[in-house]
Amino acid sequence: METNVKSACETCGLYNKAGLKKLGIHTDNFDFVVALAGNPNTGKSTVFNALTGLKQHTGNWPGKTVTRAEGGFEYNTQKYKLVDLPGTYSLLSTSEDEETARDFILFGKPDVTVIVADANRLERNLNLVLQILEITDKAVLCLNLMDEAERNKVDIDIRTLSRDLGIPVVPTSARFNRGIPELIQTISEIASGKIVCKPHRIKNVPKNIEKAVKTLTENIEKEFPNIPNSRWIAFRLLEGDKQIINALRTGEFI
Amino acid sequence: METYSPIFALVIFFIAVALLYVLFRPVKGWFWIIKKAFHTNEKVIIEDVLKQLYHFETSKNKVDMKTLVQVLDFKHADIVEAIKKMTINDLIYSESDVLKLTEEGRDYALRIVRVHRLWERYLADKTGIHKKEWHDRAESMEHRLSHDEAEELAAHLGHPKFDPHGDPIPTKTGKMASVHGVELPLLPIGSVGKITHIEDEPEVIYKQILAEHIYMGSMLKVIENNATRIVFESEGEVFKLAPIVAANLTVALIEKEVVLEDNVARLSSLKINETAKILGISRENRGESRRRLLDLGFVKGSSVSIDLLNPLGNPNAYLIKGTSIALRKDQASKILIKKD
Amino acid sequence: MKDNNIDHIIELSNELRWQIGDEFHDNLTESIYADAAEIVKDSVKTQDGEKRFRLDAKIDKIVTSKTWGFPIMFLILGTVLWLTIVGANYPSSLLASLLLDTVHPILRSGADSVQMPWWLSGFLIDGVYLAVAWVIAVMLPPMAIFFPMFTLLEDFGYLPRVAFNLDSLFNKSGAHGKQALTMSMGFGCNAAGVVATRIIDSPRERLIAIITNNFSLCNGRWPTQILIATIFIGAVVPKSLSSFASLLAVIGIAVLGMAFMFGVSWALSKTVLRGEVSTFNLELPPYRPPRFWKTIYTSLIDRTAIVLWRAIVFAAPAGAVIWLISNIHVGGDETIAAWLINGMDGFGFLLGLNGVILLAYIVAIPANEIVIPTILMLTVMVTGIGGGAGAGVMFELDSINATGDILKAGGWTLLTAINLMLFSLLHNPCSTTIYTIYKETNSVKWTTVASVMPVILGFVVTFLVAQIWRLIF
């Protein structure tokens, strides 16, 4: 069964349990920065706590984490700093939470972005996932709450999902620590460049908008070759996002 | 404490309260009236005159001194004084009693109109101020915002094209989108159209339109049209308006053979155990609130049903894309659905 | 050169935006969801479609039903408060006897044995130490009970349902349904309630919630209400009904607080905070069984400890001030305290209170917990009756009767008691809360409004009650 998250990984050579050390809030001299994004109520903070060994409290209440929490872990002698972003439904609006999350993924340039999604409500969660994939191409989907999904008889084909999204997908149940080792392994492989993602880009865009976006994207790429998110910047410019316009002027996101 | 008596204390207290009320009650308090009188200066009068002339010009009406004095709420002498100054400064000129704008005067007037409409748009998109207050607030704001501040505001709002009533906002350079459509009473029975503009003056009529819950951007179909009333159907509900009220609605005729979709209704009319597909969010729901609804999955094609009825009747919780989300009635009335 | 190109890009985007029209955002979101739907169709199989999961739906049907919704809500909130108040009694008195009756004398004799000057030991031990000890004894047990219980409800997912049930009341006062939560949180601690307003995402409604949170009777004020109600209200009815009557009086005060909360929210949204709720949406998340021990641990660490620490930081200087004003003399042999009390007696009388109470509320701004001990100490000082522990030394008596005797000797009547209960509900928030309001709003203006407005209301209400009372009786 695909949704079975218990794995033999802990015993296999790839996953080095001895190599894992949870660092709590002591995050000096890290090698990689990992951002943790996701909708509210997906157990994002539980994932954060499972990774760092911290005990940050967040209630079963949307929009609880207002400030950013930071923590760290060490895996195979490399130190990772983990930043827990506020839970948001989207990055397109202009609320404080969304700006914090958006700014970190765009300007903070994390080495890996972990997107936590509720396996029971995947469609709703994909709204945020697809937006993040427009911004960064180093991401992993952490499909959390798999235990609930199993109970609710939601069957997810991980391989197909991973292929469609173009990023690795790791099923987890962070409450019971299931899937966390695999998640750490995947994070390290993306950070070191062992896994290269080809993220999904938004397709069903109406023709007139696609045309406008294309014109803008070409112009942006002429000016800033090799940026991964020119299309997303084009989206934001069409929306008249003042912050992005300013950032474009100062060249902040390059 | 010899002079103390409870009655005496109460009397003093109530006198003090009455005094405070007279001074500071909203709008009509003496403090505010005096403050306003203090702020009415020449600049305000000049700008209001320019704006009025501009509106008369666009509606192709001629205006002389007399009409102007009637329309504007200033002292006669002040207006005459202002007109003199404006003529000297080449903002206006008169042709046999009819006052007209010079090129320069029109530019100035457009800037004022721009600020007014931008501010209304700001109030609509970014604040929770009620619609019926937008106009008055914008009236006072249009004199206070500098050119740069207006630009800043426009950028902040993403350079919008229309104000919340559907009036075009002039650009920096005076370019303006055009409003399509005709006044509702001119439409023949059976025609289908979309509300593109709701006039917010005079206030009495505007308030009637608001009370009917008629929204910008709604599709409608005229059922009855005669000298006494105009009846149309929109979003699953039937509206009856007097022609004078209906004349404040501008409707763009839909030329193509778009059949008004059957069973269109507002989400607020959904009953428990019914399911529906979402057709879209009314134009009337703007700014942050609109974006949030979209983000939550209230997009075209999503299926929706009532998850929970509220014990007090409002808000109800709707099941959308697997999650239960509570919306208040006025929000739900701005989401259009097609029942299955 | 580069700047030119960027300006060109921005110009171009403005031009294109003009062309594609206002519906860009709608279209983009629709595209994303369309993609999402395709992907989900590809990879997810569910058995019962989009139906909500059975158990959740069942619970929701009950807790939001017309018949059971409100009774369940009141029952749960009532139970939490009851457990807090009753359950805190024993540990509170244990802490009090340890910190006040055991440690305090030891410290005193310790100070004597090292021959510390009387003013220093008085300042440090009778002033600072006693205030801190009092705050810990009164505040820690109820908070250590209330917060974990509240957090458990929060983690389970019940609280959003409360907001859902109550929203239409808040709607009518121009506020957000989530204010129901911050209000309930305020019954534990107003400072924590103010922090909790972060869940309200529109700034106007959040400000309303912050300003009106003080109308929730907090843990620091419950004991005052109960004590005064027991002494004075319980005494006017037949003995068999006395505990019932005093309980009713306390509940009445709490309900009055909620009425003020709605009234002030309404008034604010009609005047200075004009407007309507702009972005309302309330997600009713799935129920999740809370992890009991972990929740208790984190709520103790995250909420109780932080709030307690802040209270201690503010209470320590208050204790010092209380000791100082009772021991420094101005002019002849009148202490500052006595001088202040005399000065405020007239105004206090107008409000149906007295100078002692007003002074106690001024020096007890840092923590409501020390109001009663301060009142007792000051009353003994000004009346010169026996008892007490010396100038500037706060104390409380084991027997409620003895407390009542002292207060009655200080000239207290039933009116004083009722007005004290009202004033305890309607006065400025404690300094911990004021500081928290400032941190959350970042605005001196709103912090001032939130601090001053309740006192003015308190003055007006007690004044009116006093005059009408005197007219009738």
CSV table of C-alpha atoms in Angstrom, one decimal, chain C residues 165-405:
chain,number,residue,atom,x,y,z
C,165,ASN,CA,-21.8,29.9,17.6
C,166,LEU,CA,-21.4,33.4,19.0
C,167,ASP,CA,-20.4,35.3,15.9
C,168,SER,CA,-23.7,36.9,15.2
C,169,LEU,CA,-23.6,38.6,18.6
C,170,PHE,CA,-20.2,40.0,17.7
C,171,ASN,CA,-21.3,40.8,14.2
C,172,LYS,CA,-24.0,43.1,15.7
C,173,SER,CA,-21.4,45.0,17.7
C,174,GLY,CA,-19.1,45.3,14.7
C,175,ALA,CA,-16.6,42.8,16.0
C,176,HIS,CA,-15.1,39.5,14.9
C,177,GLY,CA,-16.4,36.2,16.1
C,178,LYS,CA,-13.0,35.1,17.1
C,179,GLN,CA,-13.2,37.8,19.8
C,180,ALA,CA,-15.2,35.2,21.7
C,181,LEU,CA,-12.0,33.3,22.2
C,182,THR,CA,-9.9,36.2,23.2
C,183,MET,CA,-12.6,37.2,25.6
C,184,SER,CA,-12.7,33.7,27.2
C,185,MET,CA,-8.9,33.7,27.4
C,186,GLY,CA,-9.2,37.0,29.2
C,187,PHE,CA,-11.1,35.3,32.0
C,188,GLY,CA,-7.8,33.6,32.7
C,189,CYS,CA,-5.6,36.6,32.2
C,190,ASN,CA,-6.1,39.8,30.2
C,191,ALA,CA,-2.5,39.9,29.1
C,192,ALA,CA,-2.8,36.5,27.6
C,193,GLY,CA,-6.1,37.5,26.1
C,194,VAL,CA,-4.5,40.4,24.4
C,195,VAL,CA,-1.8,38.3,22.9
C,196,ALA,CA,-4.4,35.8,21.7
C,197,THR,CA,-6.0,38.5,19.6
C,198,ARG,CA,-3.4,37.7,17.0
C,199,ILE,CA,-5.8,35.1,15.6
C,200,ILE,CA,-8.0,38.0,14.4
C,201,ASP,CA,-6.5,38.9,11.1
C,202,SER,CA,-8.1,42.3,10.3
C,203,PRO,CA,-6.6,45.2,12.2
C,204,ARG,CA,-9.7,47.1,13.1
C,205,GLU,CA,-11.5,44.1,14.7
C,206,ARG,CA,-8.3,43.1,16.4
C,207,LEU,CA,-8.0,46.5,18.0
C,208,ILE,CA,-11.5,46.3,19.3
C,209,ALA,CA,-10.8,42.9,20.8
C,210,ILE,CA,-7.6,44.3,22.5
C,211,ILE,CA,-9.3,47.4,23.9
C,212,THR,CA,-12.3,45.4,25.3
C,213,ASN,CA,-10.4,42.5,26.7
C,214,ASN,CA,-10.2,44.1,30.0
C,215,PHE,CA,-13.9,43.6,30.5
C,216,SER,CA,-13.3,39.9,31.0
C,217,LEU,CA,-12.9,39.4,34.7
C,218,CYS,CA,-9.4,38.0,35.1
C,219,ASN,CA,-8.0,35.5,37.6
C,220,GLY,CA,-6.5,38.3,39.6
C,221,ARG,CA,-9.9,39.8,40.2
C,222,TRP,CA,-12.1,36.7,40.8
C,223,PRO,CA,-10.8,36.3,44.4
C,224,THR,CA,-11.6,39.9,45.2
C,225,GLN,CA,-15.1,39.5,43.8
C,226,ILE,CA,-15.7,36.3,45.7
C,227,LEU,CA,-14.4,37.6,49.0
C,228,ILE,CA,-16.4,40.8,49.0
C,229,ALA,CA,-19.5,39.1,47.7
C,230,THR,CA,-19.3,36.5,50.5
C,231,ILE,CA,-18.8,39.1,53.2
C,232,PHE,CA,-21.4,41.7,52.2
C,233,ILE,CA,-23.9,40.2,49.7
C,234,GLY,CA,-24.1,36.9,51.4
C,235,ALA,CA,-24.9,38.7,54.7
C,236,VAL,CA,-28.1,40.4,53.5
C,237,VAL,CA,-29.9,37.2,52.6
C,238,PRO,CA,-31.0,34.3,54.9
C,239,LYS,CA,-28.0,32.2,55.9
C,240,SER,CA,-29.2,29.2,53.9
C,241,LEU,CA,-29.1,31.2,50.7
C,242,SER,CA,-26.0,33.2,51.4
C,243,SER,CA,-23.5,31.2,49.4
C,244,PHE,CA,-25.9,31.0,46.5
C,245,ALA,CA,-26.5,34.8,46.6
C,246,SER,CA,-22.8,35.6,46.6
C,247,LEU,CA,-22.2,33.2,43.8
C,248,LEU,CA,-25.0,34.8,41.8
C,249,ALA,CA,-23.5,38.3,42.5
C,250,VAL,CA,-20.1,37.3,41.2
C,251,ILE,CA,-21.6,35.7,38.1
C,252,GLY,CA,-23.7,38.8,37.6
C,253,ILE,CA,-20.5,40.9,37.6
C,254,ALA,CA,-18.9,38.6,35.1
C,255,VAL,CA,-21.9,38.8,32.8
C,256,LEU,CA,-22.1,42.6,33.3
C,257,GLY,CA,-18.5,42.6,32.0
C,258,MET,CA,-19.5,40.8,28.9
C,259,ALA,CA,-22.3,43.2,28.4
C,260,PHE,CA,-19.8,46.1,28.6
C,261,MET,CA,-17.6,44.2,26.2
C,262,PHE,CA,-20.4,44.1,23.6
C,263,GLY,CA,-21.5,47.6,24.3
C,264,VAL,CA,-18.0,49.1,24.1
C,265,SER,CA,-17.2,47.1,21.0
C,266,TRP,CA,-20.4,48.5,19.4
C,267,ALA,CA,-19.7,52.0,20.4
C,268,LEU,CA,-16.1,51.8,19.1
C,269,SER,CA,-17.2,50.5,15.8
C,270,LYS,CA,-19.7,53.3,15.5
C,271,THR,CA,-17.2,56.0,16.3
C,272,VAL,CA,-13.5,56.0,16.4
C,273,LEU,CA,-13.1,52.5,14.9
C,274,ARG,CA,-15.8,53.0,12.3
C,275,GLY,CA,-16.4,50.2,9.8
C,276,GLU,CA,-17.5,46.7,9.4
C,277,VAL,CA,-15.7,43.5,9.5
C,278,SER,CA,-13.8,43.5,6.2
C,279,THR,CA,-12.4,40.1,5.9
C,280,PHE,CA,-14.4,37.6,7.9
C,281,ASN,CA,-13.8,33.9,7.5
C,282,LEU,CA,-13.6,31.3,10.1
C,283,GLU,CA,-12.1,27.9,9.4
C,284,LEU,CA,-13.6,25.1,11.5
C,285,PRO,CA,-10.6,22.8,11.6
C,286,PRO,CA,-11.0,19.0,12.1
C,287,TYR,CA,-11.0,17.8,15.6
C,288,ARG,CA,-7.7,16.4,16.8
C,289,PRO,CA,-7.2,14.5,20.1
C,290,PRO,CA,-4.8,16.7,22.0
C,291,ARG,CA,-1.7,15.1,23.4
C,292,PHE,CA,-2.4,15.6,27.0
C,293,TRP,CA,0.9,15.8,28.7
C,294,LYS,CA,2.7,17.6,26.0
C,295,THR,CA,-0.1,20.2,25.9
C,296,ILE,CA,0.1,20.7,29.6
C,297,TYR,CA,3.8,21.0,29.5
C,298,THR,CA,3.9,23.5,26.7
C,299,SER,CA,1.1,25.6,28.0
C,300,LEU,CA,2.8,25.9,31.4
C,301,ILE,CA,6.0,26.9,29.7
C,302,ASP,CA,4.6,29.2,27.0
C,303,ARG,CA,1.7,30.9,28.8
C,304,THR,CA,1.8,30.5,32.6
C,305,ALA,CA,5.5,31.1,33.1
C,306,ILE,CA,5.7,34.1,30.8
C,307,VAL,CA,2.6,35.8,32.3
C,308,LEU,CA,3.7,35.0,35.8
C,309,TRP,CA,7.2,36.4,35.2
C,310,ARG,CA,5.8,39.6,33.8
C,311,ALA,CA,3.5,40.0,36.8
C,312,ILE,CA,6.3,39.5,39.2
C,313,VAL,CA,8.5,42.0,37.4
C,314,PHE,CA,5.7,44.6,37.8
C,315,ALA,CA,4.6,43.6,41.3
C,316,ALA,CA,8.0,44.0,42.9
C,317,PRO,CA,8.2,47.8,42.5
C,318,ALA,CA,4.6,48.1,43.5
C,319,GLY,CA,5.4,46.4,46.8
C,320,ALA,CA,8.2,48.8,47.3
C,321,VAL,CA,5.9,51.8,46.6
C,322,ILE,CA,3.3,50.5,49.0
C,323,TRP,CA,5.8,50.2,51.8
C,324,LEU,CA,7.4,53.6,51.1
C,325,ILE,CA,4.1,55.6,51.1
C,326,SER,CA,3.1,54.0,54.3
C,327,ASN,CA,6.4,54.7,56.0
C,328,ILE,CA,7.5,58.1,54.7
C,329,HIS,CA,6.0,61.0,56.5
C,330,VAL,CA,5.1,64.3,55.1
C,331,GLY,CA,4.7,67.4,57.2
C,332,GLY,CA,3.8,66.3,60.7
C,333,ASP,CA,3.4,62.7,61.4
C,334,GLU,CA,1.1,61.9,58.6
C,335,THR,CA,2.3,59.3,56.1
C,336,ILE,CA,2.1,59.9,52.4
C,337,ALA,CA,-0.5,57.2,52.3
C,338,ALA,CA,-2.7,58.8,54.9
C,339,TRP,CA,-2.3,62.2,53.2
C,340,LEU,CA,-3.3,60.7,49.8
C,341,ILE,CA,-6.2,58.9,51.4
C,342,ASN,CA,-7.5,62.0,52.9
C,343,GLY,CA,-7.2,63.9,49.7
C,344,MET,CA,-9.1,61.3,47.8
C,345,ASP,CA,-11.8,60.6,50.3
C,346,GLY,CA,-14.2,63.2,48.9
C,347,PHE,CA,-13.9,61.9,45.4
C,348,GLY,CA,-14.2,58.3,46.7
C,349,PHE,CA,-17.4,59.2,48.6
C,350,LEU,CA,-18.9,60.6,45.4
C,351,LEU,CA,-18.3,57.2,43.8
C,352,GLY,CA,-19.6,55.3,46.8
C,353,LEU,CA,-16.1,54.1,47.6
C,354,ASN,CA,-13.4,55.7,49.8
C,355,GLY,CA,-9.9,57.0,49.7
C,356,VAL,CA,-8.4,53.7,50.8
C,357,ILE,CA,-9.9,51.8,47.9
C,358,LEU,CA,-8.8,54.4,45.4
C,359,LEU,CA,-5.3,54.5,46.7
C,360,ALA,CA,-5.2,50.7,46.7
C,361,TYR,CA,-6.2,50.7,43.1
C,362,ILE,CA,-3.5,53.2,42.2
C,363,VAL,CA,-0.7,51.4,43.9
C,364,ALA,CA,-2.0,48.0,42.7
C,365,ILE,CA,-2.0,48.9,39.0
C,366,PRO,CA,0.8,46.4,38.6
C,367,ALA,CA,-1.3,43.5,39.8
C,368,ASN,CA,-4.9,43.1,40.8
C,369,GLU,CA,-4.0,40.3,43.2
C,370,ILE,CA,-2.6,42.7,45.9
C,371,VAL,CA,-5.7,45.0,46.0
C,372,ILE,CA,-7.3,43.2,49.0
C,373,PRO,CA,-4.2,42.9,51.1
C,374,THR,CA,-3.4,46.5,50.4
C,375,ILE,CA,-6.9,47.7,51.3
C,376,LEU,CA,-6.7,45.7,54.6
C,377,MET,CA,-3.3,47.2,55.5
C,378,LEU,CA,-4.4,50.7,54.7
C,379,THR,CA,-7.7,50.4,56.5
C,380,VAL,CA,-6.0,49.2,59.6
C,381,MET,CA,-3.5,52.1,59.3
C,382,VAL,CA,-6.0,54.9,58.9
C,383,THR,CA,-8.6,53.6,61.4
C,384,GLY,CA,-6.0,52.7,64.0
C,385,ILE,CA,-7.8,49.5,65.0
C,386,GLY,CA,-5.9,46.5,66.2
C,387,GLY,CA,-4.6,43.8,63.9
C,388,GLY,CA,-2.4,43.9,60.9
C,389,ALA,CA,1.3,43.5,60.8
C,390,GLY,CA,2.6,47.1,60.8
C,391,ALA,CA,2.8,50.0,58.5
C,392,GLY,CA,3.3,49.0,54.9
C,393,VAL,CA,3.0,45.3,55.5
C,394,MET,CA,0.3,43.7,53.4
C,395,PHE,CA,-1.7,41.0,55.1
C,396,GLU,CA,-4.7,38.9,54.7
C,397,LEU,CA,-6.8,37.2,57.4
C,398,ASP,CA,-7.6,33.5,57.6
C,399,SER,CA,-11.1,34.2,58.6
C,400,ILE,CA,-13.5,35.9,56.4
C,401,ASN,CA,-15.4,37.3,59.4
C,402,ALA,CA,-12.3,39.0,60.7
C,403,THR,CA,-11.7,40.6,57.3
C,404,GLY,CA,-15.3,41.8,57.3
C,405,ASP,CA,-14.9,43.3,60.7
